[in-house]
Amino acid sequence: MRFSTAILFRVLALLATTSAILLTTAYLGSEKALQHEIIQAYERDQRGLNRLLEAQFNNIQQISQEVTKSQELRQGLSANDAPRIAQVIDNLLAGTSGQYIDALVVEDKDGPSIVSTNVSLLDIQLPLKQISQRHSPLGTWTSMNTEGDDKLYSLLHLTLPVIDGQFGEVIGKLHTFVLLNDNYWIINQLQSLFGSHAISLSYGANILAGLESEQRQLHNLRAPAAILKGVLNTGNSILREHDLRIGISNNYSVRTLLPNSTYLALRDAYITNLFGAALLVVILGIVTMLDIRHLTRRSLLHLTRYAEQVPENGSPQPFSGGRFHEFIRVGNAIETMLVRIRDRDKHLSSIIDNSPDLIFIKDLEHNYQLVNKRFAEVLSTTPEQLIGNQDQGILTDDLMVQAFEADQQVLHSHRPIQYEMDIETNNGLSTFLVSKFPIIDDQDKPFSIGGIATDITNIKQAENQLQLAQQVFAETAEAIIVLDDKQNVLSSNRAFFEMSGINEHDITTAIHSFLAAHPEILQQLKHAPRWQGEGTLECFNGSALPVLVSVTHLPSEDGENRCVILFSDITELKAAEQRLERLAQYDSLTGLPNRSLFNQRLKKALNSDSQLITAVMFIDLDRFKNINDTYGHSVGDELLHQVADRLRSCVQAKDTVSRLGGDEFTVILRKIHNRNQVKQIAQRILAALSEPYELDSIRCFSSASIGVVLVTKDSEDVDTLTHNADQAMYQAKEAGRNVIQFFDEAQSARDQRRHHLEEDLRKALDNNELFIQYQPRFDIEGQEVLGAEALLRWRHPELGLVPPDEFIPIAEASNLIIEIGRFVLCNACQQAAAWNADGYQIPVSVNLSPRQLCSHDLVRDIKAALNHAILPAHLLELEITETHVIENIDQVLPVLNRIRAMDVKLSLDDFGTGYSSLMYLKKLPVATVKIDRSFIKDIPGDTDDETLVQAIISMSHSLRLRVVAEGVETEEQQDFLRGLDCDELQGFLLGRPDSVEQLKVLADSLTLATYCEID
């Protein structure tokens, strides 16, 4: 029930009672006029009419409301069960409660309407479904007029909602109809109320129902068109017209015809009840006011308690328990308001807590009332620890003073302020822009201090970088120009004016002139975002400045095209390029063209159409190394400088003299008629280079070896010609030096063979093409084998046996000799160990190459070979070459001493072919000296060789060294050597190089030991 409805009923009842009392008082005071009494009676009857019909229709409405609350009706509507709904309605109409109802229409929101009529409408067909669909307010009676059978029918209509008790939603409507036409119970009750002779119920000019005790009485009722004040005296009768209105229905007219004899009875009745009516008014007024006060206080108290019990955190409880709709709406409105406030608080809290800025609020005592999570994180604490505390212990002293002064300034000025604050955070020192502002109450007084601190560390860094960029732009040594899309200058730095001398007013013109002189810049920028190249900038004084130009498009968000031009002065760079170009093409010592320029000019000569001859000379100085080592590099450099001058003097200007490096020079002779002319120039060069050199206070002599190649149209490329000339020069060296040697094709073929052999030799080890033969070494009598020498052999798969004197030099010239020497050393040790295991005490010797002696791995290789073969060190002897050892004695001597310390024997091979110095021989830790076969082959008979051999043997014995004579092939040689007390001999006379088996046979027969060597 609505609160307003309850108040309304009470007020209406009070007013109705008060009105009746006042009217009665008026009637008692109007005794003078019968009309006054009649009117009073009329008004009384009108009230009776209103009460009667109101009571009846309220009863009908109550019955209808009970129907709407019927569980069966709700279930029928929910299930859309039409029969069930019709059964409920029919039961109602058939019962006593439904006798005053003419028709009921149940409107289902999801289905068709159901119509049920009483017997009063049995013969009347009315469009009740259509009438039900007309709009009418809920819960109040309204009028409905309709045509049927050429007659106007008036109905009173009541619409009530059917509400689902579980979900509270409207599931249908109940329409209650009361037909006013010929309605027996209405007319009957009116007749009973008024006690009239005749009575009619009409709407406008249409009589809807009526009763008359005599004929023509209804006609008399209709006769007056209007009855003023509702009462019309007609002599013996009183014609009255009452208004009938139910709810908000139309006004209907009830006319009655009464006898005019009730005035005194009515007056007596009113006088008798006057006192009771007054007392009733007072009592009813007091009771009504108390009731209203009680209802209002209870409802407001419930609302107050609900509002007071709202929690500080979380959502409020739903409002419930309200008695009246108005207060329920107020409670729901309060609940909605609280939810909205809570949602706004959540939104605000979410914004504050998730804001990247530092947000806080302080009270007037500088205590924190609110801080967000970011603020606590920066200060390495929590919001709970900050709330209620001040800055002490949170900020440093300096920051605390700064914050306090800012708070005071905000409170005194009532204005927001900003300042920067540096705070040490977990990420280092950060800069914050702090904004503080007063929070004002309704009296314009601050009651709190709000603050927001934004981390501007990156912004500060960006500003610093921007300032640095501006400073770099202004102070950089390179000239910088920024242009718009029309090539107008937008910006320039000081370096441009200093570089060009152009003033600021002429800079755009100067740039336009520069771009016009270099159209390739703008052309290239159409296809690429940047361009770089060299150019010439015209300066203010008219000079042309060489510059390196870099042009780059600048990206722009506004869609405008801009570009930046960077000018770098490359005057010194150009000069340096010229110097570098000369350094790149000319020898810095002699000023002659170097190898690069030599190749360019030779290539140009090869491409020439001249029918004359071009010759290439390759010149190498003889014994230059000795001069350089003896007198120093400065003297050597001076010698090279004089050589260059002499070479220039021997050729013409059209010819090219160049220095390839070291003491190697080349000469290109152009337009030569014949070979003899080349030879004459070469001889002139040899003669010039053989002249003494005056080098400060030193006078030196040198010569040269010259290789010559003639260039024809069918000649090879530059590298081949240079190589051929080089090969010819080496042939001149081999021919005795200070010689001119023209390139020989046969020699080239030999070189080709040498090259192929070197390539095949690299594969020989992997293909097991190398093997060892052993040559025995005898005592001087030839009766005992004292050792054997292992000679390396190569069986080529195509060439057969390759002579050692052919492939050994190839191996020496390359680095292959290291690996081959390691192979021979390991195999010789294993063979000596095998002989030793079989009972043959045959020492083995291995000849070390010069490269092996210079190898850092030599000692390690010797130890590895001995350990792997399990060979005693005294059964291994290593032979070294005299020439190489003497030339590198300081480098080799420590290595030899380490080898000798291992108990490995050393012997000096080919003695006599080199320096043969007693001083050097004393230094070497050798036990044996081997006389080269070249001194043995002509003895006896050659007096010089006899004397030399005798001297070697004598000198060696004086140093307690054993002597071995190599290449002994005749008995005369054996006898001669025996006479000189030579210790051992080796040669074809007693034993050739052979297999291991033959050596064992020989050892069995002579009981000898053996040595191994690489030849």
XYZ file of C-alpha atoms in Angstrom, residues 17-492:
476
model
C -16.963 13.802 7.976
C -16.155 17.469 8.484
C -18.168 18.404 5.410
C -21.179 16.455 6.660
C -20.977 18.197 10.046
C -20.672 21.610 8.420
C -23.529 20.903 6.014
C -25.701 19.646 8.862
C -24.961 22.806 10.786
C -25.886 24.772 7.684
C -29.114 22.867 7.267
C -30.050 23.402 10.988
C -29.469 27.077 10.476
C -31.676 27.182 7.418
C -34.967 26.361 8.956
C -36.632 29.273 7.223
C -36.531 27.701 3.814
C -37.835 24.359 2.822
C -35.602 24.458 -0.161
C -32.744 24.625 2.228
C -33.892 21.447 3.872
C -34.487 19.794 0.539
C -31.020 20.674 -0.614
C -29.637 19.347 2.634
C -31.529 16.125 2.110
C -30.342 16.076 -1.478
C -26.751 16.448 -0.418
C -27.166 13.785 2.193
C -28.566 11.445 -0.417
C -25.715 12.362 -2.739
C -23.268 11.378 -0.061
C -25.184 8.238 0.599
C -25.115 7.557 -3.092
C -21.358 8.087 -3.195
C -20.748 5.898 -0.184
C -23.028 3.207 -1.406
C -21.572 2.940 -4.847
C -18.033 3.507 -3.584
C -18.486 0.679 -1.132
C -19.916 -1.587 -3.796
C -17.281 -0.824 -6.353
C -14.531 -0.993 -3.746
C -15.870 -4.421 -2.931
C -15.741 -5.341 -6.605
C -12.223 -3.924 -6.832
C -11.166 -5.893 -3.770
C -12.648 -9.045 -5.256
C -10.736 -8.331 -8.492
C -7.512 -7.745 -6.562
C -7.941 -11.047 -4.793
C -8.348 -12.679 -8.186
C -5.093 -11.098 -9.394
C -3.354 -12.534 -6.356
C -4.799 -15.970 -6.997
C -2.001 -18.526 -7.270
C -3.934 -20.467 -9.905
C -4.362 -17.377 -12.075
C -0.614 -16.537 -11.799
C 0.376 -20.089 -12.613
C -2.025 -20.128 -15.540
C -0.568 -16.913 -16.927
C 3.016 -18.071 -16.318
C 2.263 -21.361 -18.111
C 0.058 -19.635 -20.716
C -2.689 -22.098 -19.737
C -5.917 -20.557 -21.151
C -8.314 -23.237 -19.850
C -6.961 -22.886 -16.389
C -7.355 -19.105 -16.507
C -10.915 -19.409 -17.856
C -11.753 -21.847 -15.073
C -10.591 -19.365 -12.434
C -12.665 -16.544 -13.973
C -15.755 -18.665 -14.499
C -15.630 -19.852 -10.892
C -15.559 -16.255 -9.745
C -18.488 -15.160 -11.916
C -20.501 -18.184 -10.888
C -20.040 -17.471 -7.188
C -21.686 -14.957 -4.924
C -18.670 -12.645 -5.125
C -19.022 -12.268 -8.867
C -22.734 -11.464 -9.075
C -22.057 -7.733 -9.381
C -19.469 -8.240 -12.155
C -20.743 -8.451 -15.701
C -17.537 -9.516 -17.439
C -13.900 -10.284 -16.797
C -11.074 -10.161 -19.391
C -7.658 -11.633 -18.594
C -4.941 -10.188 -20.802
C -1.862 -12.378 -21.088
C 1.296 -10.512 -22.109
C 2.517 -13.493 -24.127
C -0.819 -14.819 -25.404
C -4.409 -13.964 -26.402
C -6.920 -12.375 -24.041
C -9.534 -14.564 -22.281
C -13.080 -13.191 -21.937
C -15.649 -14.476 -19.464
C -19.177 -12.905 -19.103
C -21.971 -13.179 -16.581
C -25.565 -14.017 -17.429
C -26.311 -10.326 -17.582
C -24.497 -10.197 -20.898
C -25.908 -13.420 -22.192
C -27.828 -11.819 -25.056
C -25.538 -8.840 -25.541
C -22.477 -9.041 -27.790
C -19.869 -6.491 -26.746
C -16.249 -6.208 -28.105
C -14.703 -6.663 -24.705
C -11.252 -7.677 -26.040
C -10.970 -4.499 -28.060
C -12.230 -2.409 -25.165
C -9.626 -4.029 -22.881
C -6.850 -2.893 -25.172
C -7.797 0.753 -24.733
C -5.477 2.609 -22.474
C -6.706 3.114 -18.943
C -4.923 3.797 -15.651
C -4.263 0.830 -13.406
C -6.194 0.422 -10.170
C -9.024 2.886 -10.809
C -12.444 2.779 -12.456
C -12.867 4.346 -15.868
C -15.742 4.636 -18.339
C -15.954 2.700 -21.564
C -18.675 3.410 -24.171
C -19.358 1.162 -27.111
C -22.009 0.606 -29.761
C -23.905 -2.636 -30.064
C -27.236 -3.530 -31.676
C -27.694 0.171 -32.545
C -27.537 1.001 -28.887
C -25.027 2.797 -26.710
C -23.636 0.695 -23.909
C -21.762 2.241 -21.001
C -19.476 0.164 -18.873
C -17.315 0.823 -15.869
C -13.837 -0.629 -16.427
C -11.176 -1.512 -13.844
C -7.669 -2.665 -14.894
C -5.452 -4.448 -12.370
C -1.979 -5.918 -13.000
C -1.213 -9.557 -12.303
C 2.247 -9.683 -10.725
C 4.483 -12.711 -10.426
C 4.986 -13.220 -6.709
C 8.492 -14.702 -7.163
C 10.085 -12.279 -9.583
C 7.844 -9.219 -9.103
C 7.174 -8.742 -12.802
C 3.810 -8.074 -14.485
C 2.695 -11.248 -16.240
C -0.801 -10.081 -17.240
C -3.756 -7.802 -16.608
C -7.281 -8.370 -15.247
C -10.051 -6.203 -16.742
C -13.307 -5.993 -14.704
C -16.443 -4.687 -16.437
C -19.742 -3.554 -14.871
C -22.487 -2.789 -17.404
C -24.585 0.258 -16.477
C -27.328 -0.427 -19.019
C -30.302 -2.081 -17.293
C -28.156 -2.935 -14.335
C -30.590 -4.340 -11.866
C -28.494 -4.265 -8.716
C -27.363 -0.673 -9.216
C -30.907 0.608 -9.868
C -32.248 -1.547 -7.104
C -29.772 -0.277 -4.552
C -30.362 3.320 -5.680
C -34.039 2.788 -5.349
C -33.532 1.315 -1.892
C -31.274 4.271 -0.996
C -33.626 7.034 -2.130
C -37.024 5.379 -1.668
C -38.238 7.294 -4.714
C -41.292 6.721 -6.856
C -39.106 6.605 -9.947
C -35.415 6.537 -10.610
C -33.233 6.637 -13.760
C -29.546 6.312 -14.579
C -28.489 8.199 -17.715
C -25.463 9.291 -19.587
C -26.142 12.484 -21.421
C -29.448 12.091 -23.183
C -29.394 8.291 -22.998
C -31.219 6.535 -20.150
C -29.181 3.538 -19.250
C -31.493 2.085 -16.579
C -34.643 3.064 -14.699
C -37.566 2.064 -12.405
C -41.030 3.605 -12.088
C -43.954 2.772 -9.860
C -46.344 4.291 -12.310
C -46.249 4.835 -16.041
C -44.923 8.060 -17.430
C -42.824 8.677 -14.331
C -39.548 8.047 -16.247
C -40.809 10.426 -18.916
C -41.287 13.060 -16.204
C -37.773 12.480 -14.973
C -36.383 13.167 -18.465
C -38.532 16.197 -19.077
C -36.299 18.890 -17.526
C -33.198 19.427 -19.598
C -31.332 20.714 -16.574
C -31.969 20.795 -12.816
C -30.284 23.713 -11.059
C -28.467 22.771 -7.888
C -29.732 19.216 -8.360
C -33.188 19.851 -6.850
C -36.372 20.828 -8.565
C -39.678 21.143 -6.726
C -42.587 19.954 -8.761
C -45.428 20.345 -6.307
C -46.076 17.043 -4.617
C -42.760 15.645 -5.706
C -39.215 16.617 -5.583
C -37.178 15.949 -8.703
C -33.518 15.537 -7.874
C -30.517 14.900 -10.025
C -27.485 13.252 -8.481
C -24.047 12.892 -10.036
C -22.633 9.435 -10.178
C -18.869 8.972 -10.727
C -16.803 5.950 -9.859
C -13.011 6.561 -9.765
C -12.184 8.671 -12.789
C -15.179 7.543 -14.802
C -17.521 9.818 -16.707
C -20.199 11.708 -14.787
C -23.506 9.858 -14.877
C -26.807 11.354 -13.906
C -29.160 9.726 -11.366
C -32.583 11.322 -11.317
C -35.164 10.506 -8.620
C -38.744 11.439 -8.058
C -39.465 11.760 -4.253
C -42.457 12.780 -2.189
C -42.064 16.243 -0.571
C -42.806 15.248 3.136
C -39.515 14.533 4.839
C -38.345 17.958 5.817
C -39.357 17.772 9.543
C -38.054 14.256 9.995
C -34.772 15.186 8.491
C -34.501 18.299 10.665
C -35.152 16.325 13.822
C -32.622 13.715 12.902
C -29.905 16.270 12.197
C -30.552 18.131 15.463
C -30.418 14.903 17.442
C -27.108 13.870 15.953
C -25.449 17.311 15.912
C -23.549 16.803 19.120
C -22.427 13.294 18.204
C -21.175 14.476 14.819
C -19.078 17.244 16.316
C -17.545 14.890 18.839
C -16.837 12.395 16.098
C -14.998 15.036 14.065
C -12.744 15.815 16.980
C -12.032 12.191 17.780
C -11.409 11.252 14.155
C -9.056 14.206 13.665
C -6.996 13.328 16.702
C -6.810 9.651 15.785
C -5.900 10.454 12.176
C -3.078 12.807 13.159
C -1.642 10.323 15.623
C -1.790 7.582 13.050
C -0.052 9.733 10.427
C 2.584 10.744 12.964
C 3.177 7.109 13.939
C 3.489 5.911 10.334
C 5.770 8.752 9.353
C 8.082 8.346 12.330
C 8.466 4.593 11.801
C 9.278 5.003 8.102
C 11.702 7.873 8.638
C 13.382 6.030 11.521
C 13.933 3.012 9.253
C 15.477 5.241 6.586
C 17.668 6.972 9.169
C 18.974 3.698 10.576
C 19.735 2.415 7.075
C 21.704 5.561 6.228
C 23.605 5.445 9.542
C 24.605 1.793 9.069
C 26.400 2.374 5.711
C 29.902 0.795 5.975
C 33.075 2.824 5.465
C 34.402 0.302 2.941
C 32.603 -2.007 0.602
C 29.189 -1.753 -0.979
C 26.087 -0.854 1.121
C 23.494 -3.504 2.000
C 20.338 -3.462 -0.163
C 17.499 -1.438 1.353
C 14.622 -3.607 2.613
C 11.769 -3.523 5.125
C 10.038 -0.401 3.872
C 6.271 -0.285 4.502
C 5.164 2.338 2.024
C 6.115 2.707 -1.621
C 7.257 6.287 -1.229
C 9.650 5.453 1.584
C 10.803 2.326 -0.252
C 11.606 4.519 -3.247
C 13.479 6.927 -1.001
C 15.418 4.007 0.542
C 16.182 2.596 -2.900
C 17.248 6.046 -4.053
C 19.568 6.330 -1.053
C 20.952 2.864 -1.834
C 21.501 3.821 -5.485
C 23.137 7.066 -4.420
C 25.463 5.199 -2.021
C 26.365 2.666 -4.713
C 27.144 5.467 -7.139
C 29.219 7.237 -4.524
C 31.031 3.968 -3.784
C 31.612 3.380 -7.506
C 32.968 6.877 -7.905
C 35.199 6.297 -4.889
C 36.438 3.080 -6.496
C 37.078 4.850 -9.776
C 38.883 7.659 -8.034
C 40.878 5.190 -5.905
C 41.796 3.162 -9.014
C 42.921 6.309 -10.804
C 44.941 7.447 -7.803
C 46.542 4.052 -7.068
C 47.381 3.263 -10.700
C 48.532 6.720 -11.659
C 52.223 6.865 -12.649
C 52.380 10.176 -10.792
C 52.858 10.582 -7.039
C 49.561 11.699 -5.466
C 49.127 12.695 -1.818
C 46.962 14.772 0.514
C 48.125 16.319 3.801
C 46.140 17.887 6.610
C 46.959 21.279 8.078
C 49.363 19.592 10.511
C 51.334 18.193 7.535
C 50.240 14.633 8.268
C 49.559 12.438 5.259
C 45.865 11.693 4.825
C 46.115 9.943 1.453
C 48.985 8.598 -0.643
C 48.915 6.373 -3.701
C 50.963 3.233 -4.293
C 53.412 4.964 -6.633
C 54.246 7.519 -3.923
C 54.991 4.731 -1.434
C 57.052 2.757 -3.977
C 59.278 5.738 -4.715
C 59.904 6.219 -0.991
C 60.404 2.428 -0.483
C 57.535 2.114 1.982
C 53.802 1.344 2.004
C 50.737 3.617 2.031
C 49.727 2.257 5.446
C 53.054 3.340 6.939
C 52.702 6.840 5.492
C 49.104 7.594 6.505
C 49.055 9.723 9.667
C 52.792 10.451 9.569
C 54.785 13.493 8.497
C 57.859 13.807 6.268
C 60.303 13.102 9.115
C 62.065 9.825 8.533
C 60.652 9.619 5.005
C 62.503 12.415 3.197
C 66.008 13.635 3.698
C 66.542 16.794 5.722
C 66.966 18.985 2.661
C 63.887 17.562 0.934
C 61.871 17.784 4.153
C 62.682 21.501 4.524
C 61.827 22.060 0.882
C 58.479 20.233 1.242
C 57.596 22.099 4.479
C 58.293 25.510 2.955
C 56.161 24.604 -0.062
C 53.286 23.513 2.229
C 53.462 26.783 4.131
C 53.472 28.781 0.919
C 50.328 26.982 -0.290
C 48.529 27.584 3.018
C 49.443 31.275 3.151
C 48.881 32.138 -0.516
C 45.862 29.877 -1.104
C 47.345 29.305 -4.566
C 48.879 26.279 -6.255
C 52.654 26.179 -6.684
C 55.158 24.043 -8.601
C 58.748 23.164 -7.889
C 61.264 20.460 -8.744
C 62.517 17.885 -6.271
C 65.335 15.336 -6.699
C 64.606 12.041 -4.916
C 66.918 9.044 -4.665
C 64.885 6.014 -5.847
C 65.690 2.391 -6.551
C 66.427 3.390 -10.163
C 68.818 6.130 -9.132
C 68.344 9.848 -8.711
C 65.037 10.969 -10.256
C 63.661 14.458 -10.768
C 60.000 15.133 -9.956
C 57.869 18.160 -10.799
C 55.773 18.659 -7.658
C 52.447 20.533 -7.924
C 50.820 21.488 -4.610
C 47.448 23.142 -4.219
C 45.060 24.018 -1.369
C 41.836 22.066 -0.885
C 39.188 24.655 0.047
C 36.078 24.129 2.186
C 32.727 25.879 1.801
C 34.029 28.925 3.705
C 36.921 29.322 1.196
C 39.416 28.181 3.793
C 42.011 25.498 3.137
C 41.513 22.336 5.166
C 43.991 20.093 3.315
C 46.997 20.270 0.981
C 46.875 18.256 -2.226
C 49.907 17.309 -4.256
C 50.867 15.585 -7.522
C 54.495 14.795 -8.354
C 55.385 13.821 -11.920
C 58.618 12.055 -12.792
C 60.303 14.351 -15.309
C 63.685 12.632 -15.288
C 63.318 11.549 -18.924
C 61.994 14.998 -19.859
C 64.992 16.635 -18.194
C 67.296 14.260 -19.984
C 65.499 15.022 -23.246
C 65.847 18.740 -22.568
C 69.538 18.293 -21.845
C 69.928 16.249 -24.996
C 68.022 18.890 -26.942
C 70.225 21.616 -25.520
C 73.259 19.499 -26.302
C 71.965 18.910 -29.826
C 71.413 22.643 -30.253
C 74.873 23.324 -28.916
C 76.351 20.669 -31.203
C 74.406 22.148 -34.121
C 75.676 25.604 -33.321
C 79.263 24.705 -32.435
C 80.065 21.774 -34.743
C 82.871 22.355 -37.184
C 80.799 21.080 -40.102
C 78.520 23.572 -41.803
C 74.834 22.617 -41.457
C 71.934 23.994 -43.504
C 68.258 23.023 -43.091
C 66.006 23.598 -46.132
C 62.249 23.437 -46.665
C 60.601 21.757 -49.660
C 61.257 24.886 -51.762
C 64.970 24.868 -50.909
C 64.661 27.937 -48.729
C 67.011 28.048 -45.768
C 65.235 27.428 -42.483
C 68.291 27.242 -40.238
C 72.076 27.329 -40.413
